[in-house]
CSV table of C-alpha atoms and ligand atoms in Angstrom, one decimal:
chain,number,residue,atom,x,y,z
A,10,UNK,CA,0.0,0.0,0.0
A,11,UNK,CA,1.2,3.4,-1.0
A,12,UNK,CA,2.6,5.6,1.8
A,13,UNK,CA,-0.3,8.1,3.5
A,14,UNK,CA,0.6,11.5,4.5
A,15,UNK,CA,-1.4,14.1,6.1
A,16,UNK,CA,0.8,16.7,3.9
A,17,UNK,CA,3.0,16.6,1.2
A,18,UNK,CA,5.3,19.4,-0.3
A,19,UNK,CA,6.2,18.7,-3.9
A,20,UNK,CA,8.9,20.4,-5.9
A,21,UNK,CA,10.6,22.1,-4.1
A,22,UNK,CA,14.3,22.8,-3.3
A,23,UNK,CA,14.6,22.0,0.4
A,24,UNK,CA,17.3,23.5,2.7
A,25,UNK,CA,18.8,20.5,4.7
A,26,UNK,CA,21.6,20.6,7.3
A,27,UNK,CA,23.3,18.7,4.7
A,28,UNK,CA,23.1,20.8,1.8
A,29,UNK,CA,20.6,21.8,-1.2
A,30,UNK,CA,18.4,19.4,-2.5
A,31,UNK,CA,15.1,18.8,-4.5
A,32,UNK,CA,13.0,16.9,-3.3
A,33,UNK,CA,9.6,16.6,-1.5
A,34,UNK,CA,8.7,16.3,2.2
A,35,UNK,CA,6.1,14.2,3.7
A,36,UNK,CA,4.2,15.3,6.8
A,37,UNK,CA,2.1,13.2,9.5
A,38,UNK,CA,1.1,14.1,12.8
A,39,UNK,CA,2.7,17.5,12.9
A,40,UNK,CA,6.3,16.0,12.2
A,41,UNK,CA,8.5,15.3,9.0
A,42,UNK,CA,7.7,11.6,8.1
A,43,UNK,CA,9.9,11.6,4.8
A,44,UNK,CA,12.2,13.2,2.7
A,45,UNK,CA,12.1,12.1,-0.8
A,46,UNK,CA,8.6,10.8,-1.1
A,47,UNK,CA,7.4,8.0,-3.8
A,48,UNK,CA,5.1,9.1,-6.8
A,49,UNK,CA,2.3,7.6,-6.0
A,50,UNK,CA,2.2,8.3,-1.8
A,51,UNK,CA,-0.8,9.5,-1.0
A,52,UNK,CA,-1.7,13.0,0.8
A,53,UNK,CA,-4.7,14.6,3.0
A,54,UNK,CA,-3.2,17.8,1.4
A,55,UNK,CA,-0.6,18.7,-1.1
A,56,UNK,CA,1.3,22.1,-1.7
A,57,UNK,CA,3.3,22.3,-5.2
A,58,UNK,CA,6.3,24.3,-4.4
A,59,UNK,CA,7.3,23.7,-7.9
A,60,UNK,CA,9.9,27.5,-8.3
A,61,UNK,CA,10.1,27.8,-4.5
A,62,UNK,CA,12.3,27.2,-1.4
A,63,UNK,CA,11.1,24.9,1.3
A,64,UNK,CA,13.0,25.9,4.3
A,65,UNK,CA,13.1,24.7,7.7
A,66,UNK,CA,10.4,27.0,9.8
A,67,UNK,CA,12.5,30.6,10.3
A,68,UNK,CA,12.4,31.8,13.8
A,69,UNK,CA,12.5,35.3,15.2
A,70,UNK,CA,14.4,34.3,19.0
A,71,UNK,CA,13.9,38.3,19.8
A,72,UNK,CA,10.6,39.8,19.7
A,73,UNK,CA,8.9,42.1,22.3
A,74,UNK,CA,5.2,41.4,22.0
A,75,UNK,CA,3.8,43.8,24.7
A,76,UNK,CA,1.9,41.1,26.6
A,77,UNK,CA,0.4,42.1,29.0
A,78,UNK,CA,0.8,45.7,28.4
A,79,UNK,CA,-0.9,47.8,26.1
A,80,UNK,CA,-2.9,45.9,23.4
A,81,UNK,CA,-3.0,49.4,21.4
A,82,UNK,CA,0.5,48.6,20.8
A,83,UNK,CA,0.6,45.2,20.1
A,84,UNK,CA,-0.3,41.7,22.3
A,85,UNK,CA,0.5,38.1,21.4
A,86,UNK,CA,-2.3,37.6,19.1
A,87,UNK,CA,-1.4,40.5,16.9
A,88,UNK,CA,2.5,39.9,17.0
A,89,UNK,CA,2.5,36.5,16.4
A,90,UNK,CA,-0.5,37.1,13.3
A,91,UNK,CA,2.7,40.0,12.1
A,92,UNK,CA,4.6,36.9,12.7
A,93,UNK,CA,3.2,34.2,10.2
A,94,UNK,CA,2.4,36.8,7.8
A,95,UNK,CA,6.1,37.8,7.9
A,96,UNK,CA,7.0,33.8,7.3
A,97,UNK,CA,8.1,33.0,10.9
A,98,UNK,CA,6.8,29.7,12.3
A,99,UNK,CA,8.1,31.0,16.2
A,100,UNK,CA,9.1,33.9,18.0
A,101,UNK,CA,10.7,34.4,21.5
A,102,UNK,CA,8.8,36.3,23.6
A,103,UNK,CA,10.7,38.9,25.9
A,104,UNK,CA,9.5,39.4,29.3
A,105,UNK,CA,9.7,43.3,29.6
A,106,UNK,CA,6.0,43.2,29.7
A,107,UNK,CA,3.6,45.6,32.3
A,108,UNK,CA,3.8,43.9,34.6
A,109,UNK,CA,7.1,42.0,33.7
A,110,UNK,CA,7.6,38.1,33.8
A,111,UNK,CA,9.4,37.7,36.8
A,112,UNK,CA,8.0,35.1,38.7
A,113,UNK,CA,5.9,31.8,38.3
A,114,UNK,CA,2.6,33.2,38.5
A,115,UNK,CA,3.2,35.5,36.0
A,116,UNK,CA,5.1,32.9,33.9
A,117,UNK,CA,2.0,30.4,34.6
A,118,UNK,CA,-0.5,33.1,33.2
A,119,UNK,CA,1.7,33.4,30.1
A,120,UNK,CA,2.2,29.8,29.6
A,121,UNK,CA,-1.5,29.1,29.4
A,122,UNK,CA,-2.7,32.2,28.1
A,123,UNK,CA,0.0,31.8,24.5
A,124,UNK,CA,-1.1,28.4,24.1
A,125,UNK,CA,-4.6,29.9,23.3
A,126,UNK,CA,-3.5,33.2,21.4
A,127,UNK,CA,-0.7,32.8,19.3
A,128,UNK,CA,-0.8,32.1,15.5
A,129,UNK,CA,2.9,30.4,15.8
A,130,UNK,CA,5.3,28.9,18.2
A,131,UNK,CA,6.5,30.9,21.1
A,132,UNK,CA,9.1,30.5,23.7
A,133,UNK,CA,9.1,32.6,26.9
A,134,UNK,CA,12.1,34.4,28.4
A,135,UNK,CA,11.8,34.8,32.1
A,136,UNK,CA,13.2,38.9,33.6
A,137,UNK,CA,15.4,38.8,36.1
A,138,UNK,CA,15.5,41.0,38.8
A,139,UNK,CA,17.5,41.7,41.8
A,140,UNK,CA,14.4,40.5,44.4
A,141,UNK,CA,14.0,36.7,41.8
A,142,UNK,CA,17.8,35.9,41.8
A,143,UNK,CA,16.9,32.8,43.7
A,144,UNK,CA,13.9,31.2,41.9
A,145,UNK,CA,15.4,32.2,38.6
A,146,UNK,CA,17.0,28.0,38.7
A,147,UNK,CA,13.9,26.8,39.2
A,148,UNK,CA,11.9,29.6,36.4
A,149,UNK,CA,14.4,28.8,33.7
A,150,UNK,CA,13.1,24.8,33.7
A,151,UNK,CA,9.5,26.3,33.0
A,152,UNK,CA,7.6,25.2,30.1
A,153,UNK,CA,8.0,27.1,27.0
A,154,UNK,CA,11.3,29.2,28.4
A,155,UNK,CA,14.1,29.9,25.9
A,156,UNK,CA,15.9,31.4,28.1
A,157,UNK,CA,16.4,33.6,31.1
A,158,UNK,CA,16.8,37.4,29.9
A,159,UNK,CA,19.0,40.1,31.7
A,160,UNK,CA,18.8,43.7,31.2
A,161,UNK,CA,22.2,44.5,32.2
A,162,UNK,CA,21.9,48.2,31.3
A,163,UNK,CA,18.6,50.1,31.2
A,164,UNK,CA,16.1,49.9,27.8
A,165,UNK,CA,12.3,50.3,27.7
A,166,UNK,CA,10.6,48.8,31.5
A,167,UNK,CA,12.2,48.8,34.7
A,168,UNK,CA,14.0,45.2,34.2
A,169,UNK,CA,17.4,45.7,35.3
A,170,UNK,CA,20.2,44.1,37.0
A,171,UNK,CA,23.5,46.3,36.6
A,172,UNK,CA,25.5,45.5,39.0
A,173,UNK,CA,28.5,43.2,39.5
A,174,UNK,CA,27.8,41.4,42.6
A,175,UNK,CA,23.8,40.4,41.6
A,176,UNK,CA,25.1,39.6,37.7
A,177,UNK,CA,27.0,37.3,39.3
A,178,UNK,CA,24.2,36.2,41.7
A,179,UNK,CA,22.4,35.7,39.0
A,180,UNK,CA,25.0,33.6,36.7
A,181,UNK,CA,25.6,31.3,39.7
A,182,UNK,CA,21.9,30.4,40.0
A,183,UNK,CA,20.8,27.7,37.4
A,184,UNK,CA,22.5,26.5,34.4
A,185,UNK,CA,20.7,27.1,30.9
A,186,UNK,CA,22.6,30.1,28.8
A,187,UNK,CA,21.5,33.5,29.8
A,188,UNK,CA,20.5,36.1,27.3
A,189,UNK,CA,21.9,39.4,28.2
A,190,UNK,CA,20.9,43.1,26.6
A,191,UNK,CA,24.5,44.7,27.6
A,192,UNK,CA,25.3,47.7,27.7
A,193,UNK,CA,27.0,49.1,30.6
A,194,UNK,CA,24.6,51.3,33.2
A,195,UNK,CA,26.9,53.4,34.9
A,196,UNK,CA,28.4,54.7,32.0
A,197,UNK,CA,25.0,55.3,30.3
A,198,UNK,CA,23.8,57.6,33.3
A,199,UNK,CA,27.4,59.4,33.5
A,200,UNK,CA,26.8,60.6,30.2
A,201,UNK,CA,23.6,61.3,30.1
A,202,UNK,CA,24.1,64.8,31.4
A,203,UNK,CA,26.0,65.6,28.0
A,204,UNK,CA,23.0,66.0,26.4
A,205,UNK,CA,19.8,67.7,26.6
A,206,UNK,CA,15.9,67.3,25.7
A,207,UNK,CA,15.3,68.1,21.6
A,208,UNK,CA,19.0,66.9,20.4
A,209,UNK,CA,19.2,65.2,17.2
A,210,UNK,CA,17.7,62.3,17.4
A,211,UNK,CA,21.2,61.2,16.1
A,212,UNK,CA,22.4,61.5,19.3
A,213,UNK,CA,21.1,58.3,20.8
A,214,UNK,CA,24.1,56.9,18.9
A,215,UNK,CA,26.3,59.4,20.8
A,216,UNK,CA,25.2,59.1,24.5
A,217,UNK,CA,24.6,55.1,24.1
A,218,UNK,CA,28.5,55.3,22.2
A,219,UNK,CA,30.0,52.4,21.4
A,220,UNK,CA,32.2,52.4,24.6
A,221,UNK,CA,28.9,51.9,26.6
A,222,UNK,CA,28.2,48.4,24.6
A,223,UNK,CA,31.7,47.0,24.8
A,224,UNK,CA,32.1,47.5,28.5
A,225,UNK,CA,29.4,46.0,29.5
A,226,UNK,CA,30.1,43.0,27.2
A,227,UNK,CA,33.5,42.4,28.8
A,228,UNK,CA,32.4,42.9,32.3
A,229,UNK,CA,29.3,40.1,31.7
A,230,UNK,CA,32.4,38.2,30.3
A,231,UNK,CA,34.6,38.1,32.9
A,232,UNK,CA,31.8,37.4,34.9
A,233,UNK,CA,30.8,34.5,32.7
A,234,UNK,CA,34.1,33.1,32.5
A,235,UNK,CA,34.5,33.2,36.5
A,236,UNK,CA,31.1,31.4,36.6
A,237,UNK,CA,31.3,29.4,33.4
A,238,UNK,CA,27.9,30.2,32.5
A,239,UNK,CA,27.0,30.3,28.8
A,240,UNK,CA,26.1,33.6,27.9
A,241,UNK,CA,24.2,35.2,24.6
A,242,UNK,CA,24.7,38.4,23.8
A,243,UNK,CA,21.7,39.9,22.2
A,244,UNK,CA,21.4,42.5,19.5
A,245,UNK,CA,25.6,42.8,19.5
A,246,UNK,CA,25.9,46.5,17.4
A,247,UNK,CA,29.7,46.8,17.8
A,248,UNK,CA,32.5,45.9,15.8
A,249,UNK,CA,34.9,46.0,18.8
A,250,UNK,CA,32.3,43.6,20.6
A,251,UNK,CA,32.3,41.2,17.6
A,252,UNK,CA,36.2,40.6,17.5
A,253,UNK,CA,36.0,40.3,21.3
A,254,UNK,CA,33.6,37.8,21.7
A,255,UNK,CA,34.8,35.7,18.6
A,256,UNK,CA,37.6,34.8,21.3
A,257,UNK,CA,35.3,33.3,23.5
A,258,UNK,CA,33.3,30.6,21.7
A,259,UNK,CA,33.7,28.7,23.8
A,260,UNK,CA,31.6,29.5,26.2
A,261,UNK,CA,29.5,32.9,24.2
A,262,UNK,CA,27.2,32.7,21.5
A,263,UNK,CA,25.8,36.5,20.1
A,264,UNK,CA,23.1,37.8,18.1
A,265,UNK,CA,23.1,40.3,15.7
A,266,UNK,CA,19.5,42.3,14.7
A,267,UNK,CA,18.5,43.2,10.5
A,268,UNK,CA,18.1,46.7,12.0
A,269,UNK,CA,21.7,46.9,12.6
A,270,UNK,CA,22.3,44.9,8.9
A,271,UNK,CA,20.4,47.0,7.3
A,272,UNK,CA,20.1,50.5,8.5
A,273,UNK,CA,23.0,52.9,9.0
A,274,UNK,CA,23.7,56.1,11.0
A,275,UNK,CA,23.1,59.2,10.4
A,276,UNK,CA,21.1,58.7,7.4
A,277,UNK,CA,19.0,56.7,9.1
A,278,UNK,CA,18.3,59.7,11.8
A,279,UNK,CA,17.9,62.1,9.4
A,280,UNK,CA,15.1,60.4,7.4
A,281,UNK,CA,13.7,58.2,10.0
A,282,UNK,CA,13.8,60.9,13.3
A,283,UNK,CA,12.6,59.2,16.3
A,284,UNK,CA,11.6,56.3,14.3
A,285,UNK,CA,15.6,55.2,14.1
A,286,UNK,CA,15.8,55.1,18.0
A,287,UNK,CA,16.6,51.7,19.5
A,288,UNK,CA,18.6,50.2,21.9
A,289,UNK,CA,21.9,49.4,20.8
A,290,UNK,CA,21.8,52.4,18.9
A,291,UNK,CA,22.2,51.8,14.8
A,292,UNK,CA,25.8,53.2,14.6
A,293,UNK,CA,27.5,54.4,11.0
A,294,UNK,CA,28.7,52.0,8.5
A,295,UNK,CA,32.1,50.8,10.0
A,296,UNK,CA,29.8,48.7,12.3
A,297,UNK,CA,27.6,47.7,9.5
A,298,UNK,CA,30.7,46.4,7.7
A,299,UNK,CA,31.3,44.4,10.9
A,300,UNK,CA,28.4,43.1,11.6
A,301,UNK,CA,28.5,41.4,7.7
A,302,UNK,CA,31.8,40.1,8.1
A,303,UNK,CA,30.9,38.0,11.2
A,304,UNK,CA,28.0,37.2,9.7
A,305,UNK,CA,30.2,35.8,7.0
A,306,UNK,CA,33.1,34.2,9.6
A,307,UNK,CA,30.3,32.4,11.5
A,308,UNK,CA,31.1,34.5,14.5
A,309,UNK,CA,27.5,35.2,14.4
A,310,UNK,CA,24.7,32.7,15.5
A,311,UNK,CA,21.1,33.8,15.4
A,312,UNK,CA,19.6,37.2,13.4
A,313,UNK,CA,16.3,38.7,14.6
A,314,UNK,CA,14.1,41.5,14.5
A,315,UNK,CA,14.2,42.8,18.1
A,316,UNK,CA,10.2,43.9,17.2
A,317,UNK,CA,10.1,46.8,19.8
A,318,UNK,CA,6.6,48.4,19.0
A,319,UNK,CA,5.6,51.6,20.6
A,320,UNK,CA,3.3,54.3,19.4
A,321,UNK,CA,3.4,57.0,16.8
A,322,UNK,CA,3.2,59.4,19.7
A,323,UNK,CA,5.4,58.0,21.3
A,324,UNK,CA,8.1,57.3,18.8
A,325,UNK,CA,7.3,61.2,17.9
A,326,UNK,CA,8.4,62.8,20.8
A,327,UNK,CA,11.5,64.8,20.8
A,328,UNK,CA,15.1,62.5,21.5
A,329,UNK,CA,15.2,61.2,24.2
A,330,UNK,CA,11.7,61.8,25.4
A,331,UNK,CA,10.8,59.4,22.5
A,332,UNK,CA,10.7,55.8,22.6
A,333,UNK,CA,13.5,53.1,21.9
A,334,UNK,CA,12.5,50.3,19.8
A,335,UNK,CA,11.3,49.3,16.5
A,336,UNK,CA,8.8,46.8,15.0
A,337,UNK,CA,10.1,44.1,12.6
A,338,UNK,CA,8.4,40.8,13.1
A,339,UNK,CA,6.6,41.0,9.7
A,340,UNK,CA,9.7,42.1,7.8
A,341,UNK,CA,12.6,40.7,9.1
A,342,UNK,CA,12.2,37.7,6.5
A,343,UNK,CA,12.0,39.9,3.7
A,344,UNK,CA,14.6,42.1,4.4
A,345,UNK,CA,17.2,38.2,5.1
A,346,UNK,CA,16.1,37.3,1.8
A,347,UNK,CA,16.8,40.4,-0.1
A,348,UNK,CA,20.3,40.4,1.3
A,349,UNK,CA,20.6,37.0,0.2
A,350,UNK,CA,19.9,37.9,-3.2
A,351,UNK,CA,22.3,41.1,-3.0
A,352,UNK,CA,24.9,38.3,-2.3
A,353,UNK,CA,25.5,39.5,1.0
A,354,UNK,CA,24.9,35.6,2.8
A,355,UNK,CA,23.6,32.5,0.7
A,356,UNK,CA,20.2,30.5,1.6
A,357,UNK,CA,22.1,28.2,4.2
A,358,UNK,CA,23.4,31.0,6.6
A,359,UNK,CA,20.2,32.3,6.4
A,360,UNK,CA,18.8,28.7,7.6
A,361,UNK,CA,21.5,28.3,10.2
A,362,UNK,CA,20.9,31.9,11.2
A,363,UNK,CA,17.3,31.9,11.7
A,364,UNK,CA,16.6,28.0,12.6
A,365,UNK,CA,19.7,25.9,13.4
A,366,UNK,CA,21.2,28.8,15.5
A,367,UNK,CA,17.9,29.6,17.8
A,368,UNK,CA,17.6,25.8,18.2
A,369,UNK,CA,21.4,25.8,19.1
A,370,UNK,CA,21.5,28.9,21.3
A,371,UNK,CA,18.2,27.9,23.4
A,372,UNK,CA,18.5,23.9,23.6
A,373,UNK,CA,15.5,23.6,21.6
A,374,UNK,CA,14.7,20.2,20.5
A,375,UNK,CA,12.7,19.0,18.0
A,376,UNK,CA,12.9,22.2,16.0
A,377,UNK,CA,14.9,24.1,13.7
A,378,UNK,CA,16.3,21.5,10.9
A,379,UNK,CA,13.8,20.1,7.9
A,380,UNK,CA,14.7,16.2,8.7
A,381,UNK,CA,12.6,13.6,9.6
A,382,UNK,CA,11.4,13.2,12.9
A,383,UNK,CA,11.6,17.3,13.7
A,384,UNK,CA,8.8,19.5,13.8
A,385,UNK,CA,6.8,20.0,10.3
A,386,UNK,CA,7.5,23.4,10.4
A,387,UNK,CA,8.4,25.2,6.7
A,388,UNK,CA,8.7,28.8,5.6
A,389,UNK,CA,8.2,28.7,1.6
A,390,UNK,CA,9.8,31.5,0.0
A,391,UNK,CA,10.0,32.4,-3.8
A,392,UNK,CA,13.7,34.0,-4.4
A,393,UNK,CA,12.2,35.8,-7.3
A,394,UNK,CA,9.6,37.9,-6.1
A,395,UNK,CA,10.2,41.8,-6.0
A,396,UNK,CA,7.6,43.6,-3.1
A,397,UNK,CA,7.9,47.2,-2.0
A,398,UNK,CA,7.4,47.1,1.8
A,399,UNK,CA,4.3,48.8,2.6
A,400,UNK,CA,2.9,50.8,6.0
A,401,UNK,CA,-0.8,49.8,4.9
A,402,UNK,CA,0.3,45.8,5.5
A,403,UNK,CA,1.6,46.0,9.1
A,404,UNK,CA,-0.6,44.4,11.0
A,405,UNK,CA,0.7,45.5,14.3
A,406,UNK,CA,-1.5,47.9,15.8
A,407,UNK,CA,0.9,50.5,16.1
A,408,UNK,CA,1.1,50.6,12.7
A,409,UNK,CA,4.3,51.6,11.2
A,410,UNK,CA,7.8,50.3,9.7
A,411,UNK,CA,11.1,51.7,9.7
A,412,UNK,CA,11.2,49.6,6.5
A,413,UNK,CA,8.4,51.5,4.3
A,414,UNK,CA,9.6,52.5,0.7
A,415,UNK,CA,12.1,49.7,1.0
A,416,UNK,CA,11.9,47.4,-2.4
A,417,UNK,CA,12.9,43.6,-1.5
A,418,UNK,CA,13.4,40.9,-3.8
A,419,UNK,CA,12.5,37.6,-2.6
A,420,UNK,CA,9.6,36.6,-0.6
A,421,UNK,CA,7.6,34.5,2.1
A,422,UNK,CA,4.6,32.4,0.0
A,423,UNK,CA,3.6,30.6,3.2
A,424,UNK,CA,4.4,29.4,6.7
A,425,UNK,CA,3.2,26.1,8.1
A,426,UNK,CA,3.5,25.1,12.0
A,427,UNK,CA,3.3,21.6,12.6
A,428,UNK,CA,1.7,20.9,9.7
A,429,UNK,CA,-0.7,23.0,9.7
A,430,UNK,CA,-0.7,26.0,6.8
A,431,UNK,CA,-1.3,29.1,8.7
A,432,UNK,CA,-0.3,31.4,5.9
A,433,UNK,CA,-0.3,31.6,2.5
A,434,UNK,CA,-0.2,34.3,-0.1
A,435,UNK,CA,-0.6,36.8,2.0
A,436,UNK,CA,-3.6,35.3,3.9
A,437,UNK,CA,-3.5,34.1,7.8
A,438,UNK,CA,-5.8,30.7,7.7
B,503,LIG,O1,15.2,49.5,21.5
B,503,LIG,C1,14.8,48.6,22.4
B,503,LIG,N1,13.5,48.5,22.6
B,503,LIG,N2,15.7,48.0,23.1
B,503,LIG,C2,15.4,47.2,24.1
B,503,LIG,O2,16.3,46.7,24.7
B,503,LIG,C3,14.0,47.1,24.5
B,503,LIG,C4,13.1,47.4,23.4
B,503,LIG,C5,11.7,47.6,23.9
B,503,LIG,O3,11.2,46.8,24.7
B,503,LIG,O4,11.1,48.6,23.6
B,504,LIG,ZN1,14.9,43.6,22.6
């Protein structure tokens, strides 16, 4: 009897771990079954990706999706529907939330309240605080966590732990990697008074210098190497930071976001005002350089989006009055493909990048590689395909894209979670 699948993808050329093939992909029970499936199997459903790329479902490990907070702004539902129209099959949720996730019940709430609400995948990170250092062992064992996160210098919420002795409290309690938002808090408030309300917006990039980064990323690594704790460092914007930690692979992994790939200081103040702000600053080209060339060395191990939404009004308000953080869940694909077909990284970095990396980073099993046995997740994407990146399609409530204007070539067609199609063409189903 001829095999039975409830999903089969024919035609297309697959991104394995092992390299570039064509060839079609059975799906039962939410999982791969088979790769390389015979003519005349059989199939609940069938998808012809005959002119398209099957890759392994693309993950976003950095979103901020605002919930609880302020559903004007975005919530889980609405960031994770950005998501799968964006071609993401899972985002990592950070936990800078009102109120933050800092504790179990809050963790509890989120855990069964995500399950109900999201259109994709989602892993949890846990805050930690100076008042959870204790239960953060037991909290980074919950279901759903990717990982615990640390604001080791100040951003958007009042998440913050900046100080030698309870970093180091915190790296001797549990055992999983610890992402860490560094930049160093003492020198941010030192220089704060440097500048004053209604500067260029530009000068984001000057008060949060590239100093303030760096020395915050070699005092978490000394205290990571004294506690051998696996650390990632998230949204790393420097190109000092980047030859630094490339020494210490051993025991650091590091992000990088597609704002800092893409964008580039000042132009990007001077067109975009308050719209440009974000924390690690985008910095001028030297860093952009940078940030290629470890993407090129492997020093680099997951891209994502850092979707920071906030309001127009807020994002409008004179530097540094206005918000820090930018939305880019729906086009962070997009944007990785287009600089694949500028030449800038080839198809499999992207999939090591954006799957195998995440997977890698976060001990996430079961996800992150198109082979059989793993999850059936699949972003389809046609290399071909030439979009201008519209406001009018963001479906985050607050509305708007650093991004608009911006022409991309190549394309998400659909994204399937576990087997099940929850976008194609442009349509959540
Ligand atoms: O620009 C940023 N926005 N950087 C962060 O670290 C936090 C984020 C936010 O939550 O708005
Ligand atoms: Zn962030």
């Amino acid at each position: 009897m001829p095999a039975h699948y409830d999903l089969l993808i024919r035609g297309g050329v697959c991104v394995l771990p092992w390299g570039t093939e064509s060839t079609d992909v059975g799906v039962r029970g939410g999982k791969i079954a088979a790769l390389g499936v015979a003519s005349d199997a059989g199939a609940d459903a069938t998808i012809d990706a005959t002119g398209l790329h099957v890759l392994p479902g693309l993950i976003d490990p950095h979103v901020h999706l605002r919930d609880p907070g302020d559903a004007a702004v975005e919530s889980i539902p609405t960031g994770t529907r950005a998501a799968v129209l964006g071609g993401l099959a899972a985002v990592f949720d950070m936990p800078n939330t009102t109120p933050a996730i800092t504790d179990a019940a809050r963790l509890a709430w989120k855990q069964e309240y995500a399950e109900g609400a999201a259109w994709c995948d989602i892993g949890l990170y846990v805050g930690a605080t100076k008042e959870n250092i204790a239960e953060l062992a037991e909290l980074e064992l919950g279901r759903g966590v990717c990982a615990i996160k640390v604001f080791a210098g100040s951003s958007t919420g009042d998440l913050l732990v900046e100080d030698d002795a309870s970093l180091e409290r915190v790296m001797r309690s549990g055992r999983r990697r610890i992402a860490y938002h560094s930049e160093d808090e003492y020198r941010l408030r030192a220089r704060r008074a440097k500048f004053k309300s209604g500067d260029p917006y530009a000068s984001h990039m000057q008060w949060r210098d590239k100093e303030t980064a760096f020395l915050g990323t070699r005092r978490l690594m000394a205290l990571a190497l004294k506690t051998q704790r696996p650390a990632h460092i998230l949204h790393v914007s420097t190109a000092e930071e980047l030859a630094y930690l490339a020494g210490y692979r051993d025991i650091a992994t590091l992000e990088v976001l597609v704002n800092h790939l893409t964008q580039v200081a000042p132009e990007c103040y001077e067109r975009l005002g308050g719209f440009a702000v974000m924390n690690p600053p985008i910095r001028d080209r030297r860093h952009l350089d940078a940030a290629w060339a470890a993407v090129r060395d492997g020093t680099v191990d997951t891209v994502g989006s850092d979707h920071a939404p906030h309001s127009r009004a807020a994002k409008e308000r004179p530097w540094p009055e206005c918000a820090a953080g930018l939305t880019g869940v729906q086009t962070l694909v997009p944007i990785m493909l287009d600089h694949v077909n500028a030449g800038r990284l080839g198809l499999p970095r992207l999939v090591d990048l954006m799957c195998a990396g995440p997977a890698r980073v976060y001990g996430v099993l079961g996800k992150g590689r198109l082979a059989a046995g793993y999850d059936a997740d699949f972003t389809l994407v046609d290399m071909q395909r030439r979009r201008r990146i519209e406001e009018s399609w963001i479906v985050s409530p607050c509305g708007w894209t650093p991004f608009a204007g911006m022409t991309v070539t190549g394309w998400r067609v659909a994204t399937i979670v576990r087997g099940q199609v929850v976008m194609r063409e442009d349509e959540v189903l």
